[in-house]
mmCIF file of C-alpha atoms and ligand atoms in Angstrom:
data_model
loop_
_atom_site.group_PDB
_atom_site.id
_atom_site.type_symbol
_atom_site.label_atom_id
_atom_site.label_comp_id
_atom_site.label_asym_id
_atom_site.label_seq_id
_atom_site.Cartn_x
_atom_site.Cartn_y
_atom_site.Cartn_z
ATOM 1 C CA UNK A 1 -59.615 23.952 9.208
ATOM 2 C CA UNK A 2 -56.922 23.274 11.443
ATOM 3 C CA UNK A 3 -54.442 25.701 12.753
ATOM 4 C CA UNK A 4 -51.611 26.312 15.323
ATOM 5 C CA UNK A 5 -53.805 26.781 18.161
ATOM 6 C CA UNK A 6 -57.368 28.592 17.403
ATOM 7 C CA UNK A 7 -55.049 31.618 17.976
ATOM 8 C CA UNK A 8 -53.689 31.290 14.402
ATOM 9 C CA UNK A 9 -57.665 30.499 13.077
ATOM 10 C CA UNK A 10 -58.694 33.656 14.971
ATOM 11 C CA UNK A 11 -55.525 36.074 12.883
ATOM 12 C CA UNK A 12 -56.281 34.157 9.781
ATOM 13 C CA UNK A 13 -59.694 35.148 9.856
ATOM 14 C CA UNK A 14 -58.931 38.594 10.239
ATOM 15 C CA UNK A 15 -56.577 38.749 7.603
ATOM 16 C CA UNK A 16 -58.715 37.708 5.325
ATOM 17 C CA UNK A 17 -61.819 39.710 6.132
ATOM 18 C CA UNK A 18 -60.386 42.868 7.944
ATOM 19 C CA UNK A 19 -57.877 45.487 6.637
ATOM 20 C CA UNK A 20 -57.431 49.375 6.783
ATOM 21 C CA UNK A 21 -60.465 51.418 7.424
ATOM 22 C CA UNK A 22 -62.574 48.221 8.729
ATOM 23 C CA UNK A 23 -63.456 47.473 12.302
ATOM 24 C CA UNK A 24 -63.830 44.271 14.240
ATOM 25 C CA UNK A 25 -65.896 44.258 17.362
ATOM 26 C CA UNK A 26 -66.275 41.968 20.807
ATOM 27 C CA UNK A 27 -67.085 42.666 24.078
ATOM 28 C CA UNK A 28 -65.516 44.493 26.457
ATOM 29 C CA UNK A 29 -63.417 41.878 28.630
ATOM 30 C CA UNK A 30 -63.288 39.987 25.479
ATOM 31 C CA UNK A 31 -59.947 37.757 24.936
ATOM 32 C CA UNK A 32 -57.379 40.263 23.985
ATOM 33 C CA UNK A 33 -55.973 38.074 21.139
ATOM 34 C CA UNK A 34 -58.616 39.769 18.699
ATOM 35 C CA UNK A 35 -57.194 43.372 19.236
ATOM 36 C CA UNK A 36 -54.014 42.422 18.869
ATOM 37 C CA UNK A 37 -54.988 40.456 15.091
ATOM 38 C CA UNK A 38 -57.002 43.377 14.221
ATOM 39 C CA UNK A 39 -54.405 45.971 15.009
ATOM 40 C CA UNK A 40 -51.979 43.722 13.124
ATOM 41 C CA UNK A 41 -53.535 44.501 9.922
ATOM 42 C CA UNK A 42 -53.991 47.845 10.259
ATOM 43 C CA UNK A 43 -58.115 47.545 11.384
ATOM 44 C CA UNK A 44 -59.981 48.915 14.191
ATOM 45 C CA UNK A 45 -61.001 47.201 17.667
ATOM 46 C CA UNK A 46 -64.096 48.247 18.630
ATOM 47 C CA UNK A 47 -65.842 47.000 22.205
ATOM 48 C CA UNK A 48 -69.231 46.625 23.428
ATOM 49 C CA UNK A 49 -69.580 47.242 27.045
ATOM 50 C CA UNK A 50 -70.765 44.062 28.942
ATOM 51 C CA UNK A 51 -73.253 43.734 32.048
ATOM 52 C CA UNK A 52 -72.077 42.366 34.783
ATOM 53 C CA UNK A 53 -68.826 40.994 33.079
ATOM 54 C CA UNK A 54 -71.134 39.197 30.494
ATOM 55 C CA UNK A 55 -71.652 39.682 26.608
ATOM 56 C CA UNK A 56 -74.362 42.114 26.383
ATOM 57 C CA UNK A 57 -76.266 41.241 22.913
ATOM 58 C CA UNK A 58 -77.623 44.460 22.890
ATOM 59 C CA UNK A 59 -74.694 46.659 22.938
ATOM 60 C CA UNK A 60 -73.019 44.199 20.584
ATOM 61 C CA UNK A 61 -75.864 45.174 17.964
ATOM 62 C CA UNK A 62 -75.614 48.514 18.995
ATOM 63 C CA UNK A 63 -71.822 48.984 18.563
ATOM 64 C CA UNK A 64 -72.126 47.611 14.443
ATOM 65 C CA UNK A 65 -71.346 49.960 12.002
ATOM 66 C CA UNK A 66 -70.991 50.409 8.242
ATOM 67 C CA UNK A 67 -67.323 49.486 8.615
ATOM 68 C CA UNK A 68 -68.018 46.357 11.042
ATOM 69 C CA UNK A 69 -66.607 43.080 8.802
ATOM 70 C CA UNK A 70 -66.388 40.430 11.861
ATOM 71 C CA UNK A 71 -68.181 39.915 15.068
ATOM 72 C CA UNK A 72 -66.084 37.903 17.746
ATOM 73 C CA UNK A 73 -67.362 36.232 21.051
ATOM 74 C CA UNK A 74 -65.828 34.355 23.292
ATOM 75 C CA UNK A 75 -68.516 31.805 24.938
ATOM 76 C CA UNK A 76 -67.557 31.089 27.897
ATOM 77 C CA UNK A 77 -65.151 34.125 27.508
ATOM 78 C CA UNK A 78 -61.916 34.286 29.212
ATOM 79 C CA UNK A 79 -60.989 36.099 31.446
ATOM 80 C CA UNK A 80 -64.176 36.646 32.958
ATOM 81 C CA UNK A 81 -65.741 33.227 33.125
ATOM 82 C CA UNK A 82 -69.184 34.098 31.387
ATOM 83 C CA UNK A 83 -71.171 32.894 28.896
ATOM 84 C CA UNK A 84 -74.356 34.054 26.846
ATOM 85 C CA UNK A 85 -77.144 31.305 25.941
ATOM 86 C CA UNK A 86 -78.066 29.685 23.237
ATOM 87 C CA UNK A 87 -80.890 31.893 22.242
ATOM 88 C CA UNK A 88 -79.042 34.894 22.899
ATOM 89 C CA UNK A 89 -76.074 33.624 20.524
ATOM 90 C CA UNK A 90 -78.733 33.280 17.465
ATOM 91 C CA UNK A 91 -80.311 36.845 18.515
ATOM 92 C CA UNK A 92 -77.010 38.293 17.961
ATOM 93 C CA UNK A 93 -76.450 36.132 14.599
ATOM 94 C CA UNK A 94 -80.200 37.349 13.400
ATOM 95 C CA UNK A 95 -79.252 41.280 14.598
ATOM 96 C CA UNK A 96 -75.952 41.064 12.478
ATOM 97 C CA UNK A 97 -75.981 42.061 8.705
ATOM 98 C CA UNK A 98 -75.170 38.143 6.702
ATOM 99 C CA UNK A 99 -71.990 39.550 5.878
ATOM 100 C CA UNK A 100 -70.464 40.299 8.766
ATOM 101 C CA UNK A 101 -68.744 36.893 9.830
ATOM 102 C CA UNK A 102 -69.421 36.117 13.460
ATOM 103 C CA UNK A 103 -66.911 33.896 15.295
ATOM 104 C CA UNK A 104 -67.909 32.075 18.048
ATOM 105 C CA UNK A 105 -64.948 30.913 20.264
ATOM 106 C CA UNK A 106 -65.752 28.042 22.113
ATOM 107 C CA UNK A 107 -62.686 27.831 23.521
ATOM 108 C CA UNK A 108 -64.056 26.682 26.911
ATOM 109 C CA UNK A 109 -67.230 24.356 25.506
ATOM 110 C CA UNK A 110 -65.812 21.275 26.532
ATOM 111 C CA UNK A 111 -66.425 22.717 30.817
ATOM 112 C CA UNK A 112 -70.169 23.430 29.543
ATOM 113 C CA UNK A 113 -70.951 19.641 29.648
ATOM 114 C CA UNK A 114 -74.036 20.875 32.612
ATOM 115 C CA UNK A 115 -75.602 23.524 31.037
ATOM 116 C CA UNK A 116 -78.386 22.761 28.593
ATOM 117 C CA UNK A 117 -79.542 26.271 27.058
ATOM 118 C CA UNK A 118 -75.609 26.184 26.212
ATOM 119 C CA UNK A 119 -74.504 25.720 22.678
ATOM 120 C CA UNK A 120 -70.458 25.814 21.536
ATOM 121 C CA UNK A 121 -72.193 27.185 18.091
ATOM 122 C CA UNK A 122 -72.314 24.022 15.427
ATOM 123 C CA UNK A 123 -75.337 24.838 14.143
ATOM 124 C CA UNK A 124 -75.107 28.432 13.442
ATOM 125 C CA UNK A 125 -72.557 27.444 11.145
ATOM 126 C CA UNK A 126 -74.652 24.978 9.948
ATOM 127 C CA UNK A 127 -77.370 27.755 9.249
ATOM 128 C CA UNK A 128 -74.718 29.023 6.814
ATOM 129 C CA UNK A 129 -74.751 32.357 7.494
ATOM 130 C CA UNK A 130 -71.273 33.402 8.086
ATOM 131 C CA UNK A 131 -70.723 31.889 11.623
ATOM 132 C CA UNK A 132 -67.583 30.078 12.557
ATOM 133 C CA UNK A 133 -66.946 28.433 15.763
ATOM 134 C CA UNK A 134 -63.069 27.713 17.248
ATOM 135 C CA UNK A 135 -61.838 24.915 19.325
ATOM 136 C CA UNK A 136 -58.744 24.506 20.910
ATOM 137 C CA UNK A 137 -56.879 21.517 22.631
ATOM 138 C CA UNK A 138 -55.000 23.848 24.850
ATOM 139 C CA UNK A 139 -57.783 23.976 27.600
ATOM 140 C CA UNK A 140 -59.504 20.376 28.389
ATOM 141 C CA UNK A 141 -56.792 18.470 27.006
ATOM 142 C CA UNK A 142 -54.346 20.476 28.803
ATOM 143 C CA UNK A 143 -52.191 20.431 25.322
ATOM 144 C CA UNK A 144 -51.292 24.231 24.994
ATOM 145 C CA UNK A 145 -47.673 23.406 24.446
ATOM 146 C CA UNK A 146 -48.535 21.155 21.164
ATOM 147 C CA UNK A 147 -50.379 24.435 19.417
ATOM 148 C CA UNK A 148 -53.583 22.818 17.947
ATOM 149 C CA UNK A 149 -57.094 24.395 17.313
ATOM 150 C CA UNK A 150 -59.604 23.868 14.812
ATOM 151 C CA UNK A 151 -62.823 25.632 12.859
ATOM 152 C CA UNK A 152 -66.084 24.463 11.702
ATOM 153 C CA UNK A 153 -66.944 26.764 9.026
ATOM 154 C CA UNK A 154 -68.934 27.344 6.149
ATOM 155 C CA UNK A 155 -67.100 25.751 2.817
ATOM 156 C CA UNK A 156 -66.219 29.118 1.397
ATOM 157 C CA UNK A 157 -64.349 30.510 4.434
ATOM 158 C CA UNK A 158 -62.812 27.459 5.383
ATOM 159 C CA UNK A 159 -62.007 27.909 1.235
ATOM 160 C CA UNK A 160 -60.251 31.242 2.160
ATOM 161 C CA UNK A 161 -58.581 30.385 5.424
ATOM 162 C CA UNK A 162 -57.204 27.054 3.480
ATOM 163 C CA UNK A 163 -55.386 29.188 0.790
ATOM 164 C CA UNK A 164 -54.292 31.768 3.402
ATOM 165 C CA UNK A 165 -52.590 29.366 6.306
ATOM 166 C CA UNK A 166 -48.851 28.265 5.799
ATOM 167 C CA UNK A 167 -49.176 25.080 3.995
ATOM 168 C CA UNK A 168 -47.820 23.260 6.895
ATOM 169 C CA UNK A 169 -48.983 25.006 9.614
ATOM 170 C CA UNK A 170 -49.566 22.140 12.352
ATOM 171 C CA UNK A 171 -46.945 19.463 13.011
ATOM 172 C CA UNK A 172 -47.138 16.054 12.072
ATOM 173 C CA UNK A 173 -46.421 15.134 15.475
ATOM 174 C CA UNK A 174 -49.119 17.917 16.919
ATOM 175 C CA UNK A 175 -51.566 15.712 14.576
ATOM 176 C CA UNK A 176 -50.785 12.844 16.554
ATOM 177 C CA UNK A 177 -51.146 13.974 19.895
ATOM 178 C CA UNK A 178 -54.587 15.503 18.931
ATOM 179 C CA UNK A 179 -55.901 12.629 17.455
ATOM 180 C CA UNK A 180 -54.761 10.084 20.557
ATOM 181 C CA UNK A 181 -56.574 13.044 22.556
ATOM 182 C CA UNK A 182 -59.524 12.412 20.535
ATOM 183 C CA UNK A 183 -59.878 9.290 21.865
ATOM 184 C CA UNK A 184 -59.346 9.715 25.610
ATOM 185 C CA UNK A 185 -62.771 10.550 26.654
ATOM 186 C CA UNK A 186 -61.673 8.954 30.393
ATOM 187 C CA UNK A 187 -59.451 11.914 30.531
ATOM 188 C CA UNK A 188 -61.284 14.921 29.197
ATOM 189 C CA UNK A 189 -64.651 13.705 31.583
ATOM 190 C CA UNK A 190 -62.553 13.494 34.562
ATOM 191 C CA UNK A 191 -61.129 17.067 33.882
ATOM 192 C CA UNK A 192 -64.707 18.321 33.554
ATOM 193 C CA UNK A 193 -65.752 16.803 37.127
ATOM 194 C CA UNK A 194 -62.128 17.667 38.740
ATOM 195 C CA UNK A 195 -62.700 21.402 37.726
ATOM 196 C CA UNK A 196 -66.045 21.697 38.355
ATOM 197 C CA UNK A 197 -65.947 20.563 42.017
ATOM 198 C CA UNK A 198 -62.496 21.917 42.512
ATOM 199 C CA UNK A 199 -63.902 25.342 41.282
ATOM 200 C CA UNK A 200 -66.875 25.475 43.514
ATOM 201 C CA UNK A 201 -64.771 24.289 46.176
ATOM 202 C CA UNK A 202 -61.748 27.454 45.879
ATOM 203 C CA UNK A 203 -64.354 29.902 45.652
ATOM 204 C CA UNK A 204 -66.442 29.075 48.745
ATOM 205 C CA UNK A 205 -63.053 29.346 49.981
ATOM 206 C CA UNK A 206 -61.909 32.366 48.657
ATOM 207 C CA UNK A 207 -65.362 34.241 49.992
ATOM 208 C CA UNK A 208 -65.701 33.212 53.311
ATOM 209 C CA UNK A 209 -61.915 35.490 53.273
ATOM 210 C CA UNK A 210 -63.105 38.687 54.596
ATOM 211 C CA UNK A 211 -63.425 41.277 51.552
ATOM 212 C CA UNK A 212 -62.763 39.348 48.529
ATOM 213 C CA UNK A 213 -64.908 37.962 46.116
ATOM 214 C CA UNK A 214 -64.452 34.729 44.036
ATOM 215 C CA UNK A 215 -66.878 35.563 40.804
ATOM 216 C CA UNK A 216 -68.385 32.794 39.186
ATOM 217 C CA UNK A 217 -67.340 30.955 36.232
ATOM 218 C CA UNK A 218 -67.797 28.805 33.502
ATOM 219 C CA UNK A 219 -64.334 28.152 32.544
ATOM 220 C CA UNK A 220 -60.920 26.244 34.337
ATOM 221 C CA UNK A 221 -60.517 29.538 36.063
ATOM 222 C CA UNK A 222 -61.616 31.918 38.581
ATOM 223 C CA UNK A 223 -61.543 35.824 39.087
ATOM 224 C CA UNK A 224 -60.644 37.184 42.686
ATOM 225 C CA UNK A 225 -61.584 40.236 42.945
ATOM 226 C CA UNK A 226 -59.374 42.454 45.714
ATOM 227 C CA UNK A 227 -60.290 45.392 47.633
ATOM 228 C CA UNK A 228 -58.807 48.468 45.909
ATOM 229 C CA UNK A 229 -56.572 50.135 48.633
ATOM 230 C CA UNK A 230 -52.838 50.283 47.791
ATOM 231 C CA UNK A 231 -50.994 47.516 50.119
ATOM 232 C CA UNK A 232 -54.248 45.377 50.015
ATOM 233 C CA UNK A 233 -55.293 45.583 45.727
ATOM 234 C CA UNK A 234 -54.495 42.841 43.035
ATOM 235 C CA UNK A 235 -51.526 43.680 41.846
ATOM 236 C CA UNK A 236 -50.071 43.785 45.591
ATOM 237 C CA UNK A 237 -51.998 40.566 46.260
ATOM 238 C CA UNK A 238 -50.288 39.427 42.844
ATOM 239 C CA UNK A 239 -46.252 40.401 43.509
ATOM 240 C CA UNK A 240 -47.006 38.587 47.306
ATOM 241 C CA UNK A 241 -48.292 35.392 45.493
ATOM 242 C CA UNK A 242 -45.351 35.285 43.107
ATOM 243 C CA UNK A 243 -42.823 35.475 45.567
ATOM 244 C CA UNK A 244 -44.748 32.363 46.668
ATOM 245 C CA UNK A 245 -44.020 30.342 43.937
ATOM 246 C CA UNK A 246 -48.069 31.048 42.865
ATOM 247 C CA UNK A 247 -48.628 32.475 39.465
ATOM 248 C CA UNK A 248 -51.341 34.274 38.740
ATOM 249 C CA UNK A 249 -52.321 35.962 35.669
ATOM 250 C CA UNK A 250 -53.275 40.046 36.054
ATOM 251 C CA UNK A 251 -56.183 41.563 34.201
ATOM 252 C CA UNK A 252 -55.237 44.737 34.239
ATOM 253 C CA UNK A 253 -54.901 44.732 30.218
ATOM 254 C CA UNK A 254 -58.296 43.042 29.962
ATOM 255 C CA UNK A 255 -59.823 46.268 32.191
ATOM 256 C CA UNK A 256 -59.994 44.369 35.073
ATOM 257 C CA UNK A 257 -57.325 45.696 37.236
ATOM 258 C CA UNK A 258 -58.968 45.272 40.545
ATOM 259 C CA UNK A 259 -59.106 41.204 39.719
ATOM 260 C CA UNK A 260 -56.639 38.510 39.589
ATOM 261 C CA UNK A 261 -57.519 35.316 37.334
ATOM 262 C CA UNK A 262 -56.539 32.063 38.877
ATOM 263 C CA UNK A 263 -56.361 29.235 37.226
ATOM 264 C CA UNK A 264 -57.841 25.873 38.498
ATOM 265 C CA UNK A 265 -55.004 22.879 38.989
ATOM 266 C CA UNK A 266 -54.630 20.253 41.515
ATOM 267 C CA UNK A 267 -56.264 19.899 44.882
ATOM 268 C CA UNK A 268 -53.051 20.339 46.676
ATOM 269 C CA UNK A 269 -51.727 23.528 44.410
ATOM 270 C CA UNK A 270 -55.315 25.091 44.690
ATOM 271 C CA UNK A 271 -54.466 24.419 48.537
ATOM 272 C CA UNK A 272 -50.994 26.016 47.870
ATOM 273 C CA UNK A 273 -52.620 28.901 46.714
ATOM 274 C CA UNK A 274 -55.394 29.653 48.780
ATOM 275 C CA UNK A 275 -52.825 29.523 51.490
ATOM 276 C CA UNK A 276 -51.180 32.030 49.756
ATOM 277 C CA UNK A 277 -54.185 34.334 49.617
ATOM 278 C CA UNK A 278 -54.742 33.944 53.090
ATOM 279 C CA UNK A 279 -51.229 35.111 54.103
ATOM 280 C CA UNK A 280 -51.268 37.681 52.007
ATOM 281 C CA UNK A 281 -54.321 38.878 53.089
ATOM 282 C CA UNK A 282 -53.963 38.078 57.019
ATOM 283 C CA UNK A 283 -50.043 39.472 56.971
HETATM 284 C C1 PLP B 1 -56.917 30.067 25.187
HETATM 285 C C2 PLP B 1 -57.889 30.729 24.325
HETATM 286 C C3 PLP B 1 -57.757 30.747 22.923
HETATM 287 C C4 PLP B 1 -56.574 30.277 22.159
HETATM 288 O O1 PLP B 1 -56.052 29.109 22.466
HETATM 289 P P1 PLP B 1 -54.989 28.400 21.527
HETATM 290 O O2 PLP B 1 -53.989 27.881 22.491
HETATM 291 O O3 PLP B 1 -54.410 29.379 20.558
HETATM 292 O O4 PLP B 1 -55.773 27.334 20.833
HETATM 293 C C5 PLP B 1 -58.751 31.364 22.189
HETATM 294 N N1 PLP B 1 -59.800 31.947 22.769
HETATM 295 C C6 PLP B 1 -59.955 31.962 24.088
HETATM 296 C C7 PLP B 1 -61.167 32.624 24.657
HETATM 297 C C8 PLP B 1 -59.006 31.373 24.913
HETATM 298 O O5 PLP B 1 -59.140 31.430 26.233
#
């Protein structure tokens, strides 16, 4: 099933399989678009704490109750760059009740190209046990501004979310544009290689800066985490940056308010803004 954006898949799916009284769970740093769904129709958000900013299986399990209709995680997740394997994935799926659906978003699968005990979650939903994974061309394919995701399901939700979209929910020309992305496989692998070596690259940078750390990650961004005096913190580090012309995005709404994420662009504007950081921090 396609949508507008996998933001649209992930509110659809709540709609039809939360309401009032119900709760939907994810981690802890998990993308904030699923408390904001569930809240819209009148469920609960429930989170799992997470070790080490990392889905933690165990408290995902531990956190289902009576009342628990959908399952979401975000593999790699964003904001925090992390991902749980493979095996860990189909631990969760075996610990879950069949009929609580469990979403995989894989908005960030595409970047995974290097890691084998990876998997963006095709054959859970194969399994047929009430597993659907998300896709999005707003990340690799850089096409946030057309508004296209996608589903794999199993044939009765995809059933449910089909009757429930708007009938014409993506554009004719956002079709378009997805399919010719489809097809550009030159593009997508040189995206994977520029952010993988521009990523390692602007965090050795960003750690050999006295007192901040660059955390690892999976996705096309980074977290820098500042040190938490007033004057020296993220959100001073983030109104200096602005004023730059640099955007980054604050955290503080994800419970990461000692962190600023930072997305990964060109050499020369990762250049631009690790100058930035440096005069903010050296000022
Ligand atoms: C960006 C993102 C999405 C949604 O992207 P769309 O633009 O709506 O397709 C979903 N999940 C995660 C984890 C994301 O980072």
């Amino acid at each position: 099933v396609c949508g507008a954006g996998s933001d649209e898949l992930i509110t659809l799916l709540i709609r039809a399989y939360a309401g009032p009284g119900d709760e939907v769970l994810y981690s802890q740093h998990g993308f904030l678009m699923y408390p904001i769904a569930t809240k819209g129709v009148g469920a609960v958000p429930v989170t799992a704490a997470e070790t080490n900013m990392t889905t933690s299986v165990d408290a995902l399990l531990a956190a289902v109750t009576e009342k628990t209709k959908i399952v979401f995680v975000a593999n790699p997740n964003n904001p925090t760059g992390t991902y749980i394997n493979d095996a860990e994935m189909k631990r969760l799926r075996d610990g879950l009740r069949e009929d609580i659906v469990l979403v995989v978003d894989a908005a960030y699968a595409e970047f995974m190209t290097g890691q084998e005990d990876y998997s963006a979650g095709e054959e859970l939903v194969r399994a047929g046990k009430n597993t659907v994974m998300t896709r999005t061309f707003s990340k690799i394919y850089g096409l946030g501004g057309i508004r296209l995701g996608w589903c794999y399901a199993p044939v009765d939700i995809a059933d449910v979310l089909q009757r429930l979209r708007n009938p014409f929910n993506v554009a004719l020309p956002t079709q378009e544009a997805g399919l010719a992305a489809l097809d550009d496989d030159e593009f997508v692998n040189a995206c994977v290689r520029h952010n993988a070596e521009t990523l390692a690259w602007f965090r050795d940078q960003v750690n050999a800066i006295d007192g901040l750390i660059a955390h690892p990650s999976y996705g096309n961004f980074v977290l820098v985490e500042f040190p938490k005096e007033e004057g020296k913190n993220a959100d001073a580090a983030n109104d200096f940056m602005m004023a730059q012309g640099v955007i980054p995005r604050k955290i503080g709404a994800y419970g990461l308010p000692q962190m600023l994420r930072i997305s990964i662009g060109t050499k020369e504007e990762m250049e631009i803004c690790l100058k930035a950081i440096k005069d903010f921090v050296n000022r």
